[in-house]
GROMACS .gro file of C-alpha atoms in nm:
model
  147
    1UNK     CA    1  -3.127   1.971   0.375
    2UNK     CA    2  -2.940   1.814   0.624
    3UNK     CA    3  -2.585   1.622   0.605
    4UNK     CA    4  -2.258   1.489   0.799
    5UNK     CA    5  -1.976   1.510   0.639
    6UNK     CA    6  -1.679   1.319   0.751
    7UNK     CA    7  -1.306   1.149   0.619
    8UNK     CA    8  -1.290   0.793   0.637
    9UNK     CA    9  -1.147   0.472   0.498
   10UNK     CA   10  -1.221   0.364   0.135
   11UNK     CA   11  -1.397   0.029   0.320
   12UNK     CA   12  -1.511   0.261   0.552
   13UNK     CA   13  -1.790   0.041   0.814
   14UNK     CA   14  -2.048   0.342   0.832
   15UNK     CA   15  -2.242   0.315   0.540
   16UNK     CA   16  -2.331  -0.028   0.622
   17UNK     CA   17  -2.480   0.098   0.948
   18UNK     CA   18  -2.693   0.326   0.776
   19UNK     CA   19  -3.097   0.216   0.717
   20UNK     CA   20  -3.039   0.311   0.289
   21UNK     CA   21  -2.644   0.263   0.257
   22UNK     CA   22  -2.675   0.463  -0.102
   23UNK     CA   23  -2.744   0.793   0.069
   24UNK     CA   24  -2.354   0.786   0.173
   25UNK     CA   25  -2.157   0.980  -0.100
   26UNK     CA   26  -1.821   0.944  -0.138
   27UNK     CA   27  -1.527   1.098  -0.281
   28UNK     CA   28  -1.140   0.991  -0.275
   29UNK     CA   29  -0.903   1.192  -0.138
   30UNK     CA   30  -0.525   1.156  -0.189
   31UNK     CA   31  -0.355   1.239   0.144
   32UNK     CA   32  -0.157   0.922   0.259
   33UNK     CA   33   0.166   0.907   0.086
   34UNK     CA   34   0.435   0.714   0.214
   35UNK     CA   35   0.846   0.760   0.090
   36UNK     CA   36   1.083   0.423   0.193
   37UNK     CA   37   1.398   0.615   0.324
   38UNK     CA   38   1.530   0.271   0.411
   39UNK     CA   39   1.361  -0.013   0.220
   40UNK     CA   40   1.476  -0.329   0.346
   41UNK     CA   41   1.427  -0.165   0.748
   42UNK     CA   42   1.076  -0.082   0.648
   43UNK     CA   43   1.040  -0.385   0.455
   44UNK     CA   44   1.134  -0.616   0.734
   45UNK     CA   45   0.931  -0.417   0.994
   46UNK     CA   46   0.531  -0.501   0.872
   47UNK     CA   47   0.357  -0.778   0.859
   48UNK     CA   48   0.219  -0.975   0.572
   49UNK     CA   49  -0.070  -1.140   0.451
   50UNK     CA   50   0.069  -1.465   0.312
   51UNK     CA   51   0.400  -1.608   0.343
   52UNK     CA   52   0.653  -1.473   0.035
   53UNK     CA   53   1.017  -1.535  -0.031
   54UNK     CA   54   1.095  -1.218  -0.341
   55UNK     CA   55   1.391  -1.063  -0.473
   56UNK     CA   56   1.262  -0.683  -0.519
   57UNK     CA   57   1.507  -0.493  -0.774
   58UNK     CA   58   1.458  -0.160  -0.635
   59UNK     CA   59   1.508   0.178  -0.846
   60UNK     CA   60   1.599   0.515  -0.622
   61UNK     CA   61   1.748   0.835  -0.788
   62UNK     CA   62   1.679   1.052  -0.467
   63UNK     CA   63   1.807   0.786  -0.169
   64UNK     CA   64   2.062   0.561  -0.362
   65UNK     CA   65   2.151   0.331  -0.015
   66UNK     CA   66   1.810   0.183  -0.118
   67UNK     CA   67   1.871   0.123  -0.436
   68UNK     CA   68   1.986  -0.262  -0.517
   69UNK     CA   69   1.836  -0.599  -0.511
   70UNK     CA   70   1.636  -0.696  -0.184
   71UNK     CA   71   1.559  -1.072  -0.096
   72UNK     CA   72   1.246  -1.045   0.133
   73UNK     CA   73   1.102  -1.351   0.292
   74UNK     CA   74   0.817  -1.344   0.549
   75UNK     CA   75   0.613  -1.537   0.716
   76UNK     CA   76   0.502  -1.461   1.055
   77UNK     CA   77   0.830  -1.206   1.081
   78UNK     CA   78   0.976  -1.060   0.797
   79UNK     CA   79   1.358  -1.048   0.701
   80UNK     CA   80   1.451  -0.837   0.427
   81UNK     CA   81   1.839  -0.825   0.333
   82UNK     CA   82   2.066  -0.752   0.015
   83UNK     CA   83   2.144  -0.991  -0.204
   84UNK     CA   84   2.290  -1.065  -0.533
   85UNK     CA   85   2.029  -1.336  -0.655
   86UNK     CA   86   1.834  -1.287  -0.927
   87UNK     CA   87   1.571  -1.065  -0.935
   88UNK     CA   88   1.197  -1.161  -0.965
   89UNK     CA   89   1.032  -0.778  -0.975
   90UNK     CA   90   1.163  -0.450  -1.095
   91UNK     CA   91   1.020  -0.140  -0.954
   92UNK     CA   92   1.100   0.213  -0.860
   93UNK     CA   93   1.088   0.283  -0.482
   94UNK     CA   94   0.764   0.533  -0.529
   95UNK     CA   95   0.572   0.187  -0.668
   96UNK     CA   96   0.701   0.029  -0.319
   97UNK     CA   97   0.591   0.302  -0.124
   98UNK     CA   98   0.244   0.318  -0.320
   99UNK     CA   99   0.221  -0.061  -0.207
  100UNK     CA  100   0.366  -0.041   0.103
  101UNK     CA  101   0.051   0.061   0.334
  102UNK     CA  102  -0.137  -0.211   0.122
  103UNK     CA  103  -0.362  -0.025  -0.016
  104UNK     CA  104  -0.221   0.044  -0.406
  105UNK     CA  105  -0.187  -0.325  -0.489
  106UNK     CA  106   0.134  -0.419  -0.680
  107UNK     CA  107  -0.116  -0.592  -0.958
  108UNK     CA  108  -0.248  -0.282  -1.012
  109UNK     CA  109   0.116  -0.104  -1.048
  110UNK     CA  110   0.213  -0.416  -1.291
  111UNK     CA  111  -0.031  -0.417  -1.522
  112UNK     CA  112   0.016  -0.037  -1.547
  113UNK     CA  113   0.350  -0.120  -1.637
  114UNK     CA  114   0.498   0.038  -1.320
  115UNK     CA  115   0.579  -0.305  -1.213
  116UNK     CA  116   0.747  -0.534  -1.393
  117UNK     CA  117   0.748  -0.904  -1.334
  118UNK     CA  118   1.113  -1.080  -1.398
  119UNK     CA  119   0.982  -1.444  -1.276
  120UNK     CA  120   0.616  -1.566  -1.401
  121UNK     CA  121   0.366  -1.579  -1.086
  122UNK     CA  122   0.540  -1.402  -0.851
  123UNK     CA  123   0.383  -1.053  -0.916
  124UNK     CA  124   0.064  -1.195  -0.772
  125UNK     CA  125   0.179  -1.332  -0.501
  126UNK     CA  126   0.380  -1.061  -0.363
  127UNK     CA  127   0.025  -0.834  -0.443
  128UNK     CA  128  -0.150  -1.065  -0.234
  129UNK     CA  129   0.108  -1.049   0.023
  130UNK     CA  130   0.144  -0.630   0.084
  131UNK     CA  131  -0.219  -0.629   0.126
  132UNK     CA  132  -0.401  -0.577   0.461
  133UNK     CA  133  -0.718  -0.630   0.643
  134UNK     CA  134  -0.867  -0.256   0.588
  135UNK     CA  135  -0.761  -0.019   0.336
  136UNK     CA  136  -0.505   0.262   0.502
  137UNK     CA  137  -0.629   0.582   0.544
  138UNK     CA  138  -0.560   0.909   0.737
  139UNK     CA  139  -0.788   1.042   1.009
  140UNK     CA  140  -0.736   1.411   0.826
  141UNK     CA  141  -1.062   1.581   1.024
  142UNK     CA  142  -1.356   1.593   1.035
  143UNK     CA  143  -1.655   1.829   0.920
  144UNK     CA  144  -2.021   1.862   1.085
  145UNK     CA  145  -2.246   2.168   0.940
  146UNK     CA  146  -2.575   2.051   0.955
  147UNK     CA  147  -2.819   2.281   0.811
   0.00000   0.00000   0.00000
């Protein structure tokens, strides 16, 4: 029997270049974990998909500078900056570095009660916002025996 065996992307493109796209098994591998060291510098340094103005309420035990309330507003450039406002989600920084590559949505996080949403509608949007294109993966190796 022969087979490739390879590490790619949760959406990765090669099945779909395959002639029977079910032959492709697949298995999920946890490797890509990011830790915020400075939230509202990491924060202010991506991109997002739709334009968001959120007051994050931001738990940290191990790096308490990032700890605090964080308005972030984007669109185009982000700016993310302490503040005293109110806050409109409550998380622990692990939840924002789950959500951070956009792959863990913050949906997900909130309705596992990870997440938990001070103002009605904004947990949605925000989701919607920390999500990208492709889903974030690491290129970990690869792996050829064909037999």
């Amino acid at each position: 029997m022969s087979w490739l065996g390879y590490e790619g992307a949760v959406d990765e493109v090669l099945p779909w270049l395959l002639e029977d796209s079910r032959a492709v098994r697949s298995a999920p591998v946890g490797r890509l974990w990011v830790r915020l060291v400075d939230v509202g510098r990491a924060l202010a340094g991506r991109s997002y998909a739709v334009p968001l103005d959120v007051v994050l309420e931001v738990r940290d035990a191990f790096c308490p500078w990032n700890a605090g309330r964080h308005r972030l507003r984007g669109d185009g450039a982000a700016v993310c900056e302490p503040t005293t406002a109110p806050a409109d989600l409550r998380l622990d920084v692990a939840e924002l570095g789950a959500a951070f590559l956009g792959g863990t949505t913050l949906a997900a996080l909130g309705a596992a009660g990870r997440v938990e949403e001070l103002r009605p509608g904004v947990l949605a949007r925000t989701s919607s916002a920390f999500r990208g294109d492709r889903e974030p993966w690491y290129p970990g190796g690869w792996a050829f025996p064909l037999y």
